[in-house]
mmCIF file of C-alpha atoms in Angstrom:
data_model
loop_
_atom_site.group_PDB
_atom_site.id
_atom_site.type_symbol
_atom_site.label_atom_id
_atom_site.label_comp_id
_atom_site.label_asym_id
_atom_site.label_seq_id
_atom_site.Cartn_x
_atom_site.Cartn_y
_atom_site.Cartn_z
ATOM 1 C CA MET R 1 -7.377 6.950 45.398
ATOM 2 C CA ALA R 2 -10.275 8.347 43.375
ATOM 3 C CA THR R 3 -12.787 6.582 41.121
ATOM 4 C CA VAL R 4 -14.268 7.556 37.749
ATOM 5 C CA THR R 5 -17.308 5.489 36.713
ATOM 6 C CA LEU R 6 -18.562 5.090 33.125
ATOM 7 C CA ASP R 7 -21.892 3.704 31.937
ATOM 8 C CA GLY R 8 -22.428 1.310 29.040
ATOM 9 C CA ASP R 9 -22.200 4.168 26.550
ATOM 10 C CA GLY R 10 -18.969 5.426 28.038
ATOM 11 C CA ARG R 11 -20.575 8.445 29.701
ATOM 12 C CA LEU R 12 -19.233 9.683 33.023
ATOM 13 C CA LEU R 13 -21.588 9.013 35.942
ATOM 14 C CA GLU R 14 -22.063 11.133 39.042
ATOM 15 C CA ASP R 15 -23.935 10.227 42.213
ATOM 16 C CA THR R 16 -27.132 12.136 42.896
ATOM 17 C CA ALA R 17 -29.960 11.869 45.437
ATOM 18 C CA THR R 18 -31.936 9.833 42.892
ATOM 19 C CA GLY R 19 -29.041 7.617 41.847
ATOM 20 C CA PRO R 20 -26.204 7.776 39.300
ATOM 21 C CA ARG R 21 -26.732 9.966 36.252
ATOM 22 C CA PRO R 22 -24.543 10.926 33.252
ATOM 23 C CA VAL R 23 -22.582 14.151 33.469
ATOM 24 C CA PRO R 24 -23.407 16.432 30.503
ATOM 25 C CA ALA R 25 -20.509 16.806 28.091
ATOM 26 C CA ASP R 26 -20.244 20.540 28.726
ATOM 27 C CA ARG R 27 -19.856 19.886 32.477
ATOM 28 C CA LEU R 28 -17.052 17.314 32.318
ATOM 29 C CA LEU R 29 -14.248 19.675 33.265
ATOM 30 C CA ASP R 30 -16.350 21.280 36.000
ATOM 31 C CA HIS R 31 -17.102 17.829 37.417
ATOM 32 C CA PHE R 32 -13.439 16.846 37.362
ATOM 33 C CA ALA R 33 -12.543 20.100 39.098
ATOM 34 C CA GLU R 34 -15.126 19.404 41.815
ATOM 35 C CA GLU R 35 -14.236 15.747 42.357
ATOM 36 C CA LEU R 36 -10.645 15.197 41.218
ATOM 37 C CA THR R 37 -7.955 17.537 42.467
ATOM 38 C CA PRO R 38 -4.436 16.089 42.315
ATOM 39 C CA PRO R 39 -2.972 16.664 45.784
ATOM 40 C CA ASP R 40 0.132 18.788 46.128
ATOM 41 C CA TRP R 41 1.994 15.942 47.844
ATOM 42 C CA ALA R 42 1.684 13.609 44.845
ATOM 43 C CA THR R 43 4.839 13.043 42.814
ATOM 44 C CA ASP R 44 3.096 10.832 40.243
ATOM 45 C CA LEU R 45 -0.460 10.451 38.980
ATOM 46 C CA VAL R 46 -1.571 6.932 38.017
ATOM 47 C CA VAL R 47 -4.715 6.243 35.960
ATOM 48 C CA TYR R 48 -5.748 2.571 36.206
ATOM 49 C CA ALA R 49 -8.353 0.825 34.003
ATOM 50 C CA HIS R 50 -9.525 -2.695 34.908
ATOM 51 C CA GLY R 51 -10.430 -5.677 32.757
ATOM 52 C CA TRP R 52 -13.213 -8.220 32.224
ATOM 53 C CA ARG R 53 -15.461 -9.431 35.058
ATOM 54 C CA THR R 54 -14.230 -6.784 37.493
ATOM 55 C CA ASP R 55 -16.518 -4.656 39.635
ATOM 56 C CA ALA R 56 -15.560 -1.293 41.108
ATOM 57 C CA GLU R 57 -14.544 -2.720 44.473
ATOM 58 C CA SER R 58 -12.305 -5.350 42.875
ATOM 59 C CA ALA R 59 -10.796 -2.772 40.521
ATOM 60 C CA ARG R 60 -9.852 -0.515 43.426
ATOM 61 C CA ALA R 61 -8.462 -3.494 45.351
ATOM 62 C CA MET R 62 -6.336 -4.535 42.378
ATOM 63 C CA ALA R 63 -4.983 -1.011 41.866
ATOM 64 C CA ASP R 64 -4.367 -0.660 45.598
ATOM 65 C CA GLY R 65 -2.574 -4.007 45.677
ATOM 66 C CA LEU R 66 -0.229 -2.981 42.868
ATOM 67 C CA LEU R 67 0.517 0.432 44.403
ATOM 68 C CA THR R 68 1.053 -1.114 47.857
ATOM 69 C CA LEU R 69 3.617 -3.472 46.350
ATOM 70 C CA ALA R 70 5.230 -0.474 44.643
ATOM 71 C CA ALA R 71 5.531 1.313 47.994
ATOM 72 C CA VAL R 72 7.197 -1.734 49.567
ATOM 73 C CA GLN R 73 9.454 -2.205 46.548
ATOM 74 C CA TYR R 74 10.516 1.451 46.650
ATOM 75 C CA GLU R 75 11.389 1.297 50.340
ATOM 76 C CA GLN R 76 13.318 -1.963 50.045
ATOM 77 C CA HIS R 77 15.149 -1.236 46.777
ATOM 78 C CA ARG R 78 15.326 2.548 46.569
ATOM 79 C CA GLU R 79 18.859 2.366 45.164
ATOM 80 C CA VAL R 80 17.462 0.786 41.993
ATOM 81 C CA TYR R 81 15.677 4.068 41.123
ATOM 82 C CA PRO R 82 18.410 6.742 41.237
ATOM 83 C CA GLU R 83 16.288 9.398 39.485
ATOM 84 C CA LEU R 84 13.297 8.829 41.765
ATOM 85 C CA PRO R 85 14.102 10.622 45.032
ATOM 86 C CA GLU R 86 10.481 10.384 46.131
ATOM 87 C CA TRP R 87 7.503 8.149 45.238
ATOM 88 C CA GLN R 88 4.099 9.387 46.370
ATOM 89 C CA PRO R 89 1.478 8.337 43.784
ATOM 90 C CA TRP R 90 -2.141 9.445 43.600
ATOM 91 C CA THR R 91 -4.398 7.039 41.709
ATOM 92 C CA VAL R 92 -7.560 7.439 39.641
ATOM 93 C CA VAL R 93 -9.368 4.156 38.903
ATOM 94 C CA VAL R 94 -11.507 4.112 35.738
ATOM 95 C CA CYS R 95 -14.455 1.722 36.178
ATOM 96 C CA TRP R 96 -16.533 0.550 33.215
ATOM 97 C CA PRO R 97 -19.253 -2.145 32.811
ATOM 98 C CA SER R 98 -17.407 -5.450 32.408
ATOM 99 C CA LEU R 99 -19.466 -7.973 34.380
ATOM 100 C CA THR R 100 -20.771 -10.687 32.070
ATOM 101 C CA ARG R 101 -21.131 -14.447 32.157
ATOM 102 C CA ARG R 102 -17.986 -16.499 31.598
ATOM 103 C CA THR R 103 -18.704 -17.884 28.135
ATOM 104 C CA PRO R 104 -17.015 -17.504 24.728
ATOM 105 C CA GLY R 105 -19.971 -15.431 23.546
ATOM 106 C CA ALA R 106 -19.700 -13.156 26.576
ATOM 107 C CA TYR R 107 -15.972 -12.766 25.920
ATOM 108 C CA ARG R 108 -16.731 -11.538 22.407
ATOM 109 C CA ARG R 109 -19.423 -9.195 23.704
ATOM 110 C CA VAL R 110 -17.208 -7.586 26.331
ATOM 111 C CA ARG R 111 -14.430 -7.309 23.737
ATOM 112 C CA ASP R 112 -16.799 -5.453 21.432
ATOM 113 C CA SER R 113 -18.173 -3.435 24.348
ATOM 114 C CA ALA R 114 -14.719 -2.249 25.401
ATOM 115 C CA HIS R 115 -14.036 -1.119 21.851
ATOM 116 C CA ILE R 116 -17.459 0.385 21.125
ATOM 117 C CA LEU R 117 -17.470 2.072 24.532
ATOM 118 C CA SER R 118 -14.797 4.340 23.118
ATOM 119 C CA THR R 119 -15.179 4.326 19.335
ATOM 120 C CA ARG R 120 -18.954 4.814 19.144
ATOM 121 C CA GLY R 121 -19.592 5.846 22.704
ATOM 122 C CA HIS R 122 -18.135 8.549 24.888
ATOM 123 C CA ALA R 123 -15.369 6.772 26.809
ATOM 124 C CA ALA R 124 -12.453 7.957 24.655
ATOM 125 C CA ARG R 125 -13.597 11.568 24.931
ATOM 126 C CA VAL R 126 -14.355 11.287 28.659
ATOM 127 C CA VAL R 127 -11.077 9.585 29.598
ATOM 128 C CA GLY R 128 -9.202 11.786 27.136
ATOM 129 C CA ARG R 129 -10.681 14.858 28.809
ATOM 130 C CA LEU R 130 -9.754 13.351 32.184
ATOM 131 C CA LEU R 131 -6.137 12.996 31.060
ATOM 132 C CA GLY R 132 -6.183 16.532 29.693
ATOM 133 C CA TYR R 133 -7.592 17.809 32.969
ATOM 134 C CA LEU R 134 -4.980 15.964 35.021
ATOM 135 C CA ASP R 135 -2.253 17.218 32.705
ATOM 136 C CA SER R 136 -3.412 20.809 33.179
ATOM 137 C CA ARG R 137 -3.698 20.508 36.953
ATOM 138 C CA ARG R 138 -0.471 18.646 37.711
ATOM 139 C CA GLY R 139 2.768 20.386 38.479
ATOM 140 C CA ASP R 140 4.860 20.803 35.350
ATOM 141 C CA PRO R 141 8.078 18.753 35.720
ATOM 142 C CA ALA R 142 9.855 21.427 33.639
ATOM 143 C CA ALA R 143 8.516 24.365 35.672
ATOM 144 C CA PRO R 144 10.603 26.273 38.226
ATOM 145 C CA PRO R 145 10.195 24.977 41.812
ATOM 146 C CA VAL R 146 8.143 28.026 42.766
ATOM 147 C CA LEU R 147 5.476 26.973 40.263
ATOM 148 C CA ALA R 148 5.447 23.223 40.982
ATOM 149 C CA ASN R 149 6.467 20.807 43.657
ATOM 150 C CA ARG R 150 10.097 19.793 43.688
ATOM 151 C CA ASP R 151 10.106 17.518 40.667
ATOM 152 C CA GLY R 152 6.705 18.150 39.146
ATOM 153 C CA GLN R 153 4.070 15.438 38.737
ATOM 154 C CA TYR R 154 4.345 12.647 36.207
ATOM 155 C CA LEU R 155 1.375 10.928 34.569
ATOM 156 C CA HIS R 156 1.282 7.141 34.067
ATOM 157 C CA LEU R 157 -1.440 4.945 32.563
ATOM 158 C CA VAL R 158 -1.861 1.361 33.773
ATOM 159 C CA GLY R 159 -4.355 -1.014 32.197
ATOM 160 C CA HIS R 160 -5.287 -4.661 32.600
ATOM 161 C CA SER R 161 -6.918 -6.929 30.017
ATOM 162 C CA PHE R 162 -9.733 -5.118 28.181
ATOM 163 C CA GLY R 163 -9.018 -1.985 30.204
ATOM 164 C CA CYS R 164 -5.936 -1.585 27.998
ATOM 165 C CA ARG R 165 -8.265 -1.007 25.052
ATOM 166 C CA VAL R 166 -10.124 1.734 26.920
ATOM 167 C CA LEU R 167 -6.869 3.550 27.653
ATOM 168 C CA CYS R 168 -5.521 3.157 24.122
ATOM 169 C CA GLU R 169 -8.689 4.632 22.644
ATOM 170 C CA ALA R 170 -8.526 7.550 25.106
ATOM 171 C CA VAL R 171 -4.973 8.374 24.083
ATOM 172 C CA GLN R 172 -5.897 8.058 20.402
ATOM 173 C CA TRP R 173 -8.689 10.560 20.965
ATOM 174 C CA ALA R 174 -6.051 13.286 21.189
ATOM 175 C CA ALA R 175 -3.764 11.901 18.492
ATOM 176 C CA ASP R 176 -4.436 14.727 16.022
ATOM 177 C CA GLU R 177 -1.578 16.587 17.691
ATOM 178 C CA PRO R 178 2.091 15.702 17.071
ATOM 179 C CA VAL R 179 3.887 13.106 19.140
ATOM 180 C CA THR R 180 4.719 14.237 22.649
ATOM 181 C CA LEU R 181 6.624 13.447 26.020
ATOM 182 C CA GLY R 182 12.469 12.554 30.048
ATOM 183 C CA TRP R 183 12.471 9.959 27.156
ATOM 184 C CA SER R 184 14.001 10.498 23.703
ATOM 185 C CA THR R 185 10.613 11.334 22.175
ATOM 186 C CA PRO R 186 10.379 15.028 21.204
ATOM 187 C CA ARG R 187 8.076 17.346 23.125
ATOM 188 C CA PRO R 188 6.325 19.891 20.842
ATOM 189 C CA PRO R 189 4.864 22.984 22.501
ATOM 190 C CA ASP R 190 1.234 22.355 21.488
ATOM 191 C CA ARG R 191 -0.447 19.204 22.800
ATOM 192 C CA PRO R 192 -3.820 18.201 24.290
ATOM 193 C CA PHE R 193 -2.097 16.305 27.114
ATOM 194 C CA THR R 194 0.996 14.238 27.658
ATOM 195 C CA VAL R 195 1.464 10.799 29.204
ATOM 196 C CA ASP R 196 4.832 9.778 30.617
ATOM 197 C CA SER R 197 4.307 6.019 30.332
ATOM 198 C CA MET R 198 1.655 3.446 29.444
ATOM 199 C CA LEU R 199 1.896 0.034 31.123
ATOM 200 C CA LEU R 200 -0.482 -2.617 29.744
ATOM 201 C CA PHE R 201 -0.775 -5.819 31.754
ATOM 202 C CA GLN R 202 -1.954 -8.872 29.792
ATOM 203 C CA MET R 203 -3.694 -6.848 27.099
ATOM 204 C CA ALA R 204 -6.817 -8.480 25.625
ATOM 205 C CA ALA R 205 -6.336 -7.448 22.008
ATOM 206 C CA PRO R 206 -4.889 -9.032 18.853
ATOM 207 C CA ARG R 207 -1.111 -8.985 18.562
ATOM 208 C CA ASP R 208 -1.384 -6.618 15.589
ATOM 209 C CA ALA R 209 -3.685 -4.204 17.464
ATOM 210 C CA PHE R 210 -1.196 -1.347 17.096
ATOM 211 C CA THR R 211 -1.327 -1.587 13.306
ATOM 212 C CA GLY R 212 -5.050 -2.332 13.109
ATOM 213 C CA LEU R 213 -7.085 -0.983 16.025
ATOM 214 C CA PHE R 214 -4.772 1.605 17.579
ATOM 215 C CA THR R 215 -2.912 2.940 14.574
ATOM 216 C CA ALA R 216 -2.772 6.509 15.897
ATOM 217 C CA LEU R 217 -0.709 5.628 18.968
ATOM 218 C CA ALA R 218 2.452 6.229 16.965
ATOM 219 C CA GLU R 219 1.433 9.913 16.755
ATOM 220 C CA ALA R 220 -0.406 10.085 20.070
ATOM 221 C CA PRO R 221 0.270 12.475 22.979
ATOM 222 C CA LEU R 222 2.556 9.945 24.573
ATOM 223 C CA HIS R 223 5.989 10.981 25.742
ATOM 224 C CA GLY R 224 7.085 7.632 27.131
ATOM 225 C CA PRO R 225 6.809 4.051 25.922
ATOM 226 C CA VAL R 226 3.883 1.668 25.480
ATOM 227 C CA VAL R 227 4.942 -1.350 27.571
ATOM 228 C CA ALA R 228 2.896 -4.566 27.383
ATOM 229 C CA THR R 229 3.448 -7.742 29.392
ATOM 230 C CA TYR R 230 2.665 -11.261 28.222
ATOM 231 C CA SER R 231 2.785 -14.773 29.648
ATOM 232 C CA ARG R 232 2.498 -18.179 28.029
ATOM 233 C CA HIS R 233 0.364 -19.163 31.035
ATOM 234 C CA ASP R 234 -2.374 -16.620 30.206
ATOM 235 C CA LEU R 235 -5.392 -18.682 29.169
ATOM 236 C CA ALA R 236 -7.796 -15.758 28.723
ATOM 237 C CA THR R 237 -5.774 -14.155 25.918
ATOM 238 C CA GLY R 238 -4.776 -17.596 24.692
ATOM 239 C CA ILE R 239 -7.651 -20.069 24.574
ATOM 240 C CA TRP R 240 -10.492 -17.581 25.114
ATOM 241 C CA HIS R 241 -9.084 -14.997 22.731
ATOM 242 C CA TRP R 242 -8.456 -17.685 20.134
ATOM 243 C CA GLY R 243 -12.078 -18.793 20.418
ATOM 244 C CA ALA R 244 -13.288 -15.250 19.803
ATOM 245 C CA GLU R 245 -10.821 -14.134 17.124
ATOM 246 C CA GLN R 246 -8.996 -17.272 15.881
ATOM 247 C CA ARG R 247 -5.698 -15.836 17.081
ATOM 248 C CA VAL R 248 -3.969 -15.351 20.400
ATOM 249 C CA GLY R 249 -3.786 -11.980 22.107
ATOM 250 C CA VAL R 250 -1.027 -9.647 23.245
ATOM 251 C CA GLY R 251 -1.280 -10.984 26.802
ATOM 252 C CA ARG R 252 -0.413 -14.502 25.622
ATOM 253 C CA ALA R 253 2.250 -13.936 22.964
ATOM 254 C CA GLY R 254 3.358 -10.304 23.187
ATOM 255 C CA ILE R 255 3.124 -7.340 20.835
ATOM 256 C CA GLY R 256 3.234 -8.294 17.165
ATOM 257 C CA ALA R 257 3.352 -5.871 14.247
ATOM 258 C CA THR R 258 3.700 -2.158 15.099
ATOM 259 C CA PRO R 259 4.344 1.078 13.176
ATOM 260 C CA SER R 260 7.844 1.194 14.704
ATOM 261 C CA PRO R 261 10.245 -1.528 15.920
ATOM 262 C CA VAL R 262 9.317 -3.423 19.102
ATOM 263 C CA SER R 263 11.843 -3.906 21.885
ATOM 264 C CA GLY R 264 11.518 -7.403 23.346
ATOM 265 C CA ILE R 265 12.764 -7.924 26.904
ATOM 266 C CA ARG R 266 12.217 -10.256 29.843
ATOM 267 C CA MET R 267 10.657 -9.169 33.121
ATOM 268 C CA ARG R 268 13.404 -8.549 35.661
ATOM 269 C CA GLY R 269 13.664 -9.438 39.336
ATOM 270 C CA VAL R 270 12.940 -6.823 41.972
ATOM 271 C CA ALA R 271 16.606 -5.966 42.620
ATOM 272 C CA ASP R 272 17.633 -6.034 38.940
ATOM 273 C CA PRO R 273 17.482 -2.547 37.360
ATOM 274 C CA TYR R 274 15.971 -1.975 33.913
ATOM 275 C CA PRO R 275 18.529 -0.134 31.756
ATOM 276 C CA HIS R 276 17.172 3.005 30.131
ATOM 277 C CA THR R 277 17.929 1.466 26.743
ATOM 278 C CA ASP R 278 15.542 -1.437 27.485
ATOM 279 C CA LEU R 279 12.543 0.822 27.948
ATOM 280 C CA ASP R 280 13.278 3.860 25.776
ATOM 281 C CA HIS R 281 11.264 2.688 22.762
ATOM 282 C CA ARG R 282 7.772 3.447 21.487
ATOM 283 C CA PHE R 283 6.721 -0.201 21.987
ATOM 284 C CA VAL R 284 8.203 -2.612 24.537
ATOM 285 C CA SER R 285 7.033 -6.239 24.827
ATOM 286 C CA VAL R 286 7.870 -7.789 28.210
ATOM 287 C CA ASP R 287 7.985 -11.577 28.590
ATOM 288 C CA ALA R 288 6.574 -12.241 32.081
ATOM 289 C CA GLY R 289 6.172 -15.977 31.557
ATOM 290 C CA ASP R 290 8.501 -16.802 34.438
ATOM 291 C CA VAL R 291 6.662 -14.432 36.810
ATOM 292 C CA PHE R 292 2.971 -14.602 35.866
ATOM 293 C CA VAL R 293 2.671 -18.353 36.308
ATOM 294 C CA ASP R 294 -0.713 -19.047 37.928
ATOM 295 C CA ARG R 295 -2.261 -21.991 36.051
ATOM 296 C CA ARG R 296 -5.381 -22.254 38.189
ATOM 297 C CA GLY R 297 -8.883 -21.346 37.096
ATOM 298 C CA TRP R 298 -10.382 -20.498 33.736
ATOM 299 C CA SER R 299 -8.040 -17.607 32.901
ATOM 300 C CA GLY R 300 -4.696 -18.987 34.107
ATOM 301 C CA ALA R 301 -2.150 -16.237 34.702
ATOM 302 C CA HIS R 302 -4.271 -13.532 33.082
ATOM 303 C CA SER R 303 -4.834 -11.722 36.408
ATOM 304 C CA ASP R 304 -1.550 -12.749 38.011
ATOM 305 C CA HIS R 305 0.013 -9.341 37.411
ATOM 306 C CA VAL R 306 -0.245 -7.930 40.948
ATOM 307 C CA ARG R 307 3.315 -8.954 41.715
ATOM 308 C CA PRO R 308 6.416 -7.230 43.149
ATOM 309 C CA GLU R 309 8.054 -7.568 39.724
ATOM 310 C CA SER R 310 5.156 -5.629 38.181
ATOM 311 C CA ALA R 311 5.595 -2.900 40.770
ATOM 312 C CA HIS R 312 9.303 -2.840 39.905
ATOM 313 C CA LEU R 313 8.452 -2.307 36.230
ATOM 314 C CA LEU R 314 6.075 0.561 37.071
ATOM 315 C CA LEU R 315 8.669 2.218 39.304
ATOM 316 C CA SER R 316 11.320 1.798 36.608
ATOM 317 C CA LEU R 317 9.120 3.633 34.126
ATOM 318 C CA ALA R 318 8.559 6.408 36.675
ATOM 319 C CA ASP R 319 12.319 6.562 37.329
ATOM 320 C CA HIS R 320 13.277 6.800 33.658
ATOM 321 C CA SER R 321 10.514 9.373 33.036
ATOM 322 C CA ARG R 322 12.615 11.833 35.033
#
């Protein structure tokens, strides 16, 4: 597991003898090459972005928890993933400033910060460059075995809460190119990078975000689907989001309006395979209301996504990406 840290303006930070400092824009790729080399043993690369009120240590623990559950799920139910003969992920955790007080005003500020971090700041370019770098350094799944490991390396994005916004903006950064990436989506020869799947847990954004905030995702360098979970027990994207925007969020009620039809499905049990037809859509809204059920605390089930069923969904996306 590796960590990428952004400052309040979305600039990439590096550790120095005098403390963290921003990496100059013209040194981004050099820095990635020095610090982030996808290992040859990795079958899949996972980029994880955390949500509100999450420090770096907690973000890594949450990503590690999800990937540990995925490892257990794969070993116990390998037959559910017939196209996934091996699962050895390497994870990059994207950390951004999200620690604020727990008040409605702070919720609005971190919402604006997550958006501005990318739209007016540098986060979209930095994370977009990171994805481009990883895409260029990973083994090409379509390359002959002599040029890549056995099945190539597949790239998956996983976000939670406001971290979903950071990832969406990063993918939009490269959306000037045609649509890209084993799904039915065409793969043109020229692209800034490709992403095999995007899994958004309890997204803190309006239900119409894909027609308002993230309109370019329909033409983004995304080969696989945008999959977003929601739960009626999520108070953060229900009550808190309503207080900030007078409407509930994706994490509470699912994806609303989109540029293309939304596939609505229920989250499946760990031994119940997802048919390819369930997930092979640009937008997939997954009802996790029977799985993400924690009603305790101020946010309810908002952070209840580190579950075996979530790991099953991630593995299913990796399986169908082949």
